[in-house]
Amino acid sequence: MRVRSLHMFLALLAVAVAVLSACDRAPVKPREDTPAEARIVSVGSAVTETLFALGAGDAVVGVDTSSLFPDAATKLPKVGYQRTLAAEGILSLRPTLVLVSDEAGPPAVLEQLRSAGVRLEIVGAELTVDGVKARVHRIAEVVGRDPSKVLAELDADLTRARVEREKSTTHPKALVLYARGGGTLQVFGRNTTAETMVRLAGGENAVTGFDGTKPLTPEALAAAAPDVIVIPSRGLESLGGVDALLKVPGVATTPAGKTKRIVPIDDLLLLGFGPRTGKAALELGAKLRADGEGK
Amino acid sequence: MPATAEAAAMGQRGIPPRVARRAWTVPALSAVLLVAVVTSSSVGSVPISLAEIGALLLQRLGLATASAAVDTHAEILFAIRLPRVMLGVLVGAGLGLSGASMQGIFRNPLVDPGLLGISTGAALGAVASIVLGGKLAHGIPPALAPYVLPAAAFAGALVAMMAVERIARVGGRMVVATLLLAGIAVNALASALTGLLIYVSNDAQLRTITFWSLGSLGGATSRTVVATAVFLGIPLLLLVRYGGALNALLLGEAEAGHLGVDVERTKRTMIVLVALIVGAAVAVSGVLGFVGLVVPHLLRLAVGPDHRQLLAGSALLGASLLLGADAVARTLVSPAELPLGIVTAALGTPFFLALLLRERRRLA
């Protein structure tokens, strides 16, 4: 009995190894030519936003779950979360190009896509203003579009944000929260995307004690003493609105809590570093100053 | 009456059904696995008909030239689907077999391969590579990037296994009770370290960890399959032959010794083999619960406790069930994919409970 099963496993393994080594010897050439009808699977919110901003939105046939802007993108088939992509699902959309942020993965799936002969392009996911511009350039080049209009608009917005920032006399200390349901509040510390955005908007990060994000504690809140609390709107919803946030221990006693200066802002606008980054800086700046100068 | 005569007499009166079923266990389950392999090669986000698979295989082996197949289907079949099915067979067989072996060694049906801290050790290695990998991986060429996590997970499993084995060995003897406690201790420590890494991880890493720990066969490439065939397949072939020794161990360790089984050697070898299998399985597919614990049970309910059928049968059934679950995982929310661990638990548990309730009524 066990000898028979042994033989079966040996046979199975032998077949597997034979078939697979046969596959290995037949590398598939990526299709570099641009066919009449491009079909793009876009992974990463910034990648998707950039594609649509460049006017290539019509060619997008699938996006990842983080691509929530523009609305047209949300109506497309979803290929899953960007770090747990599935090669087969992507291939079932018959893409001519798979454009992913360099956060996409797992690496083995990217390798599968390459070995299936699909053109795979990886775009830097650097979360800075330079990163935004580099992304626009790169994606425009890959899909053969002119980036100048998008870049000009971005630069104009960023310049306006800088003018506003320099004109303003106040530089509110902002604390940026990240919420996913009650009980899981995170604070953005130094060297975070949120800090970059707050600075572009003319504020300062109230949190200076640590790098990266950390769970929120009442002590940390008191130490930061923020004038304003900025929170991504979807996060605020998951928490249960402004009133629920004010009930989080420690929030009510901060200057921001006492004056109820809670600023919700669209998640992807604030943290997505897509082509709307200039607009995000303008909007956040206006919100940071609006209440403050009124008092 | 001599034993042979008694057996002969019983044969005339009618063999108990579970005994009668035994002879068919391995052939029947082999057939089930064959069906599972063929079916799951065909289903997915891109369905490929059986005829097309046949044509593509002949073409790839150089036995046919012309092909009516859609061009991308060959690439999907050979680069993604077949490696995934092969990996599913190896991992499923490995988990089923290690579950049956562990339950045999401990003479306890509640034991699963996770108990020795091997999966937790592997998970610690994987999480470490996710959280610290970015900082450490700069020297690693991009071509090797897909192998960092499996290698780290496998290393984690081996370290955990060595620690448990070392703690449990007292004067050349391995005490099963100490082994169990050592496993619990290593489990706790590895979980604590994993927790620490999760604490220092960023949001993106955290999500990667969560999804990884839910398990998937999606990362299968021809190279991972070949590596798994070596690291998991070879221990599998060695372990499946321990049915006779486990049957003797059912009587007790001293009795097994009198029957001529080298008990210490058997236990030690089997545990090392289980660790290799589980370590390799977790490394390539994440943590997949249910299969190791429940597959041996399903089989025991059907064919009884003879380990000679139980071991090979658990391997075959484990492979078939995992392939079935994976087919569901990759078609249900297509073009995205459900984590496999969710599917194995969600589909397997009700099935198992139903069987348990039915058997309970029969036994009562």
mmCIF file of N, CA and C in Angstrom, chain B residues 289-352:
data_model
loop_
_atom_site.group_PDB
_atom_site.id
_atom_site.type_symbol
_atom_site.label_atom_id
_atom_site.label_comp_id
_atom_site.label_asym_id
_atom_site.label_seq_id
_atom_site.Cartn_x
_atom_site.Cartn_y
_atom_site.Cartn_z
ATOM 1 N N GLY B 289 -4.525 26.875 8.169
ATOM 2 C CA GLY B 289 -5.049 26.056 9.254
ATOM 3 C C GLY B 289 -5.947 24.957 8.717
ATOM 4 N N PHE B 290 -6.523 24.194 9.579
ATOM 5 C CA PHE B 290 -7.559 23.231 9.263
ATOM 6 C C PHE B 290 -7.063 21.954 8.604
ATOM 7 N N VAL B 291 -6.244 22.064 7.550
ATOM 8 C CA VAL B 291 -5.892 20.867 6.786
ATOM 9 C C VAL B 291 -5.179 19.841 7.668
ATOM 10 N N GLY B 292 -4.146 20.293 8.381
ATOM 11 C CA GLY B 292 -3.351 19.369 9.187
ATOM 12 C C GLY B 292 -4.146 18.730 10.312
ATOM 13 N N LEU B 293 -5.082 19.485 10.891
ATOM 14 C CA LEU B 293 -5.832 18.977 12.028
ATOM 15 C C LEU B 293 -6.962 18.051 11.582
ATOM 16 N N VAL B 294 -7.663 18.462 10.536
ATOM 17 C CA VAL B 294 -8.936 17.827 10.257
ATOM 18 C C VAL B 294 -8.855 16.687 9.249
ATOM 19 N N VAL B 295 -7.934 16.780 8.303
ATOM 20 C CA VAL B 295 -7.843 15.727 7.286
ATOM 21 C C VAL B 295 -7.650 14.338 7.909
ATOM 22 N N PRO B 296 -6.723 14.184 8.873
ATOM 23 C CA PRO B 296 -6.593 12.856 9.479
ATOM 24 C C PRO B 296 -7.875 12.392 10.161
ATOM 25 N N HIS B 297 -8.616 13.355 10.755
ATOM 26 C CA HIS B 297 -9.882 13.002 11.404
ATOM 27 C C HIS B 297 -10.897 12.458 10.409
ATOM 28 N N LEU B 298 -11.040 13.202 9.300
ATOM 29 C CA LEU B 298 -11.992 12.779 8.273
ATOM 30 C C LEU B 298 -11.695 11.338 7.878
ATOM 31 N N LEU B 299 -10.403 11.092 7.697
ATOM 32 C CA LEU B 299 -10.008 9.783 7.216
ATOM 33 C C LEU B 299 -10.206 8.709 8.276
ATOM 34 N N ARG B 300 -9.905 9.062 9.528
ATOM 35 C CA ARG B 300 -10.059 8.094 10.607
ATOM 36 C C ARG B 300 -11.527 7.699 10.754
ATOM 37 N N LEU B 301 -12.406 8.688 10.598
ATOM 38 C CA LEU B 301 -13.833 8.385 10.669
ATOM 39 C C LEU B 301 -14.230 7.410 9.563
ATOM 40 N N ALA B 302 -13.571 7.520 8.419
ATOM 41 C CA ALA B 302 -13.964 6.684 7.285
ATOM 42 C C ALA B 302 -13.301 5.310 7.302
ATOM 43 N N VAL B 303 -12.007 5.255 7.626
ATOM 44 C CA VAL B 303 -11.304 3.982 7.452
ATOM 45 C C VAL B 303 -10.655 3.440 8.723
ATOM 46 N N GLY B 304 -10.845 4.138 9.850
ATOM 47 C CA GLY B 304 -10.285 3.600 11.080
ATOM 48 C C GLY B 304 -8.849 4.036 11.314
ATOM 49 N N PRO B 305 -8.246 3.559 12.421
ATOM 50 C CA PRO B 305 -7.002 4.148 12.903
ATOM 51 C C PRO B 305 -5.714 3.502 12.377
ATOM 52 N N ASP B 306 -5.773 2.646 11.350
ATOM 53 C CA ASP B 306 -4.542 2.006 10.883
ATOM 54 C C ASP B 306 -3.667 3.013 10.150
ATOM 55 N N HIS B 307 -2.495 3.319 10.753
ATOM 56 C CA HIS B 307 -1.646 4.375 10.190
ATOM 57 C C HIS B 307 -1.066 4.039 8.827
ATOM 58 N N ARG B 308 -1.078 2.739 8.482
ATOM 59 C CA ARG B 308 -0.521 2.418 7.167
ATOM 60 C C ARG B 308 -1.383 3.024 6.065
ATOM 61 N N GLN B 309 -2.707 3.080 6.303
ATOM 62 C CA GLN B 309 -3.562 3.770 5.335
ATOM 63 C C GLN B 309 -3.678 5.264 5.652
ATOM 64 N N LEU B 310 -3.651 5.542 6.970
ATOM 65 C CA LEU B 310 -3.911 6.898 7.420
ATOM 66 C C LEU B 310 -2.880 7.899 6.892
ATOM 67 N N LEU B 311 -1.610 7.505 6.901
ATOM 68 C CA LEU B 311 -0.566 8.450 6.495
ATOM 69 C C LEU B 311 -0.668 8.780 5.011
ATOM 70 N N ALA B 312 -0.633 7.748 4.168
ATOM 71 C CA ALA B 312 -0.719 8.002 2.728
ATOM 72 C C ALA B 312 -2.055 8.641 2.380
ATOM 73 N N GLY B 313 -3.133 8.163 3.043
ATOM 74 C CA GLY B 313 -4.463 8.706 2.779
ATOM 75 C C GLY B 313 -4.565 10.176 3.154
ATOM 76 N N SER B 314 -3.988 10.562 4.301
ATOM 77 C CA SER B 314 -4.040 11.965 4.720
ATOM 78 C C SER B 314 -3.303 12.847 3.724
ATOM 79 N N ALA B 315 -2.177 12.346 3.198
ATOM 80 C CA ALA B 315 -1.437 13.114 2.199
ATOM 81 C C ALA B 315 -2.302 13.327 0.960
ATOM 82 N N LEU B 316 -2.931 12.255 0.485
ATOM 83 C CA LEU B 316 -3.735 12.350 -0.743
ATOM 84 C C LEU B 316 -4.966 13.230 -0.531
ATOM 85 N N LEU B 317 -5.652 13.020 0.609
ATOM 86 C CA LEU B 317 -6.856 13.798 0.879
ATOM 87 C C LEU B 317 -6.519 15.267 1.134
ATOM 88 N N GLY B 318 -5.418 15.488 1.862
ATOM 89 C CA GLY B 318 -4.979 16.867 2.116
ATOM 90 C C GLY B 318 -4.722 17.603 0.813
ATOM 91 N N ALA B 319 -4.040 16.931 -0.118
ATOM 92 C CA ALA B 319 -3.750 17.549 -1.413
ATOM 93 C C ALA B 319 -5.041 17.853 -2.165
ATOM 94 N N SER B 320 -5.979 16.890 -2.180
ATOM 95 C CA SER B 320 -7.232 17.100 -2.914
ATOM 96 C C SER B 320 -8.035 18.251 -2.326
ATOM 97 N N LEU B 321 -8.147 18.274 -0.984
ATOM 98 C CA LEU B 321 -8.934 19.321 -0.344
ATOM 99 C C LEU B 321 -8.321 20.695 -0.578
ATOM 100 N N LEU B 322 -6.992 20.778 -0.493
ATOM 101 C CA LEU B 322 -6.357 22.076 -0.678
ATOM 102 C C LEU B 322 -6.552 22.568 -2.115
ATOM 103 N N LEU B 323 -6.475 21.658 -3.077
ATOM 104 C CA LEU B 323 -6.696 22.052 -4.474
ATOM 105 C C LEU B 323 -8.122 22.564 -4.657
ATOM 106 N N GLY B 324 -9.087 21.856 -4.050
ATOM 107 C CA GLY B 324 -10.478 22.289 -4.148
ATOM 108 C C GLY B 324 -10.660 23.669 -3.537
ATOM 109 N N ALA B 325 -10.109 23.861 -2.345
ATOM 110 C CA ALA B 325 -10.238 25.148 -1.661
ATOM 111 C C ALA B 325 -9.584 26.248 -2.481
ATOM 112 N N ASP B 326 -8.436 25.948 -3.085
ATOM 113 C CA ASP B 326 -7.739 26.974 -3.858
ATOM 114 C C ASP B 326 -8.517 27.341 -5.115
ATOM 115 N N ALA B 327 -9.180 26.356 -5.711
ATOM 116 C CA ALA B 327 -9.995 26.651 -6.893
ATOM 117 C C ALA B 327 -11.109 27.630 -6.511
ATOM 118 N N VAL B 328 -11.712 27.431 -5.340
ATOM 119 C CA VAL B 328 -12.736 28.356 -4.856
ATOM 120 C C VAL B 328 -12.126 29.731 -4.596
ATOM 121 N N ALA B 329 -10.953 29.735 -3.927
ATOM 122 C CA ALA B 329 -10.313 30.998 -3.554
ATOM 123 C C ALA B 329 -10.035 31.864 -4.780
ATOM 124 N N ARG B 330 -9.669 31.238 -5.893
ATOM 125 C CA ARG B 330 -9.271 32.080 -7.020
ATOM 126 C C ARG B 330 -10.400 32.347 -8.003
ATOM 127 N N THR B 331 -11.586 31.769 -7.790
ATOM 128 C CA THR B 331 -12.688 32.071 -8.701
ATOM 129 C C THR B 331 -13.793 32.899 -8.047
ATOM 130 N N LEU B 332 -13.922 32.823 -6.732
ATOM 131 C CA LEU B 332 -15.093 33.417 -6.072
ATOM 132 C C LEU B 332 -15.183 34.928 -6.245
ATOM 133 N N VAL B 333 -14.068 35.649 -6.092
ATOM 134 C CA VAL B 333 -14.107 37.114 -6.198
ATOM 135 C C VAL B 333 -13.262 37.596 -7.364
ATOM 136 N N SER B 334 -13.116 36.743 -8.390
ATOM 137 C CA SER B 334 -12.299 37.064 -9.557
ATOM 138 C C SER B 334 -12.686 38.435 -10.126
ATOM 139 N N PRO B 335 -11.737 39.266 -10.599
ATOM 140 C CA PRO B 335 -10.318 38.989 -10.797
ATOM 141 C C PRO B 335 -9.448 39.118 -9.550
ATOM 142 N N ALA B 336 -10.027 39.457 -8.390
ATOM 143 C CA ALA B 336 -9.209 39.423 -7.185
ATOM 144 C C ALA B 336 -9.235 37.996 -6.643
ATOM 145 N N GLU B 337 -8.660 37.792 -5.470
ATOM 146 C CA GLU B 337 -8.550 36.446 -4.931
ATOM 147 C C GLU B 337 -8.794 36.462 -3.431
ATOM 148 N N LEU B 338 -9.491 35.450 -2.932
ATOM 149 C CA LEU B 338 -9.662 35.329 -1.486
ATOM 150 C C LEU B 338 -8.424 34.659 -0.903
ATOM 151 N N PRO B 339 -8.013 35.075 0.310
ATOM 152 C CA PRO B 339 -6.922 34.335 0.941
ATOM 153 C C PRO B 339 -7.348 32.882 1.180
ATOM 154 N N LEU B 340 -6.434 31.968 0.880
ATOM 155 C CA LEU B 340 -6.756 30.543 0.920
ATOM 156 C C LEU B 340 -7.114 30.056 2.322
ATOM 157 N N GLY B 341 -6.410 30.613 3.336
ATOM 158 C CA GLY B 341 -6.660 30.173 4.712
ATOM 159 C C GLY B 341 -8.116 30.376 5.114
ATOM 160 N N ILE B 342 -8.727 31.461 4.625
ATOM 161 C CA ILE B 342 -10.133 31.721 4.928
ATOM 162 C C ILE B 342 -10.993 30.620 4.323
ATOM 163 N N VAL B 343 -10.675 30.252 3.073
ATOM 164 C CA VAL B 343 -11.494 29.262 2.376
ATOM 165 C C VAL B 343 -11.368 27.890 3.031
ATOM 166 N N THR B 344 -10.132 27.484 3.363
ATOM 167 C CA THR B 344 -9.978 26.151 3.956
ATOM 168 C C THR B 344 -10.782 26.057 5.251
ATOM 169 N N ALA B 345 -10.729 27.108 6.060
ATOM 170 C CA ALA B 345 -11.447 27.069 7.335
ATOM 171 C C ALA B 345 -12.955 27.178 7.117
ATOM 172 N N ALA B 346 -13.378 28.094 6.232
ATOM 173 C CA ALA B 346 -14.812 28.342 6.061
ATOM 174 C C ALA B 346 -15.525 27.158 5.400
ATOM 175 N N LEU B 347 -14.855 26.520 4.441
ATOM 176 C CA LEU B 347 -15.482 25.383 3.768
ATOM 177 C C LEU B 347 -15.312 24.095 4.566
ATOM 178 N N GLY B 348 -14.149 23.976 5.201
ATOM 179 C CA GLY B 348 -13.833 22.722 5.858
ATOM 180 C C GLY B 348 -14.589 22.497 7.141
ATOM 181 N N THR B 349 -14.754 23.559 7.930
ATOM 182 C CA THR B 349 -15.344 23.376 9.245
ATOM 183 C C THR B 349 -16.780 22.832 9.197
ATOM 184 N N PRO B 350 -17.690 23.437 8.413
ATOM 185 C CA PRO B 350 -19.061 22.888 8.385
ATOM 186 C C PRO B 350 -19.087 21.434 7.923
ATOM 187 N N PHE B 351 -18.279 21.125 6.928
ATOM 188 C CA PHE B 351 -18.201 19.773 6.404
ATOM 189 C C PHE B 351 -17.775 18.798 7.501
ATOM 190 N N PHE B 352 -16.754 19.222 8.222
ATOM 191 C CA PHE B 352 -16.230 18.398 9.297
ATOM 192 C C PHE B 352 -17.261 18.218 10.403
#
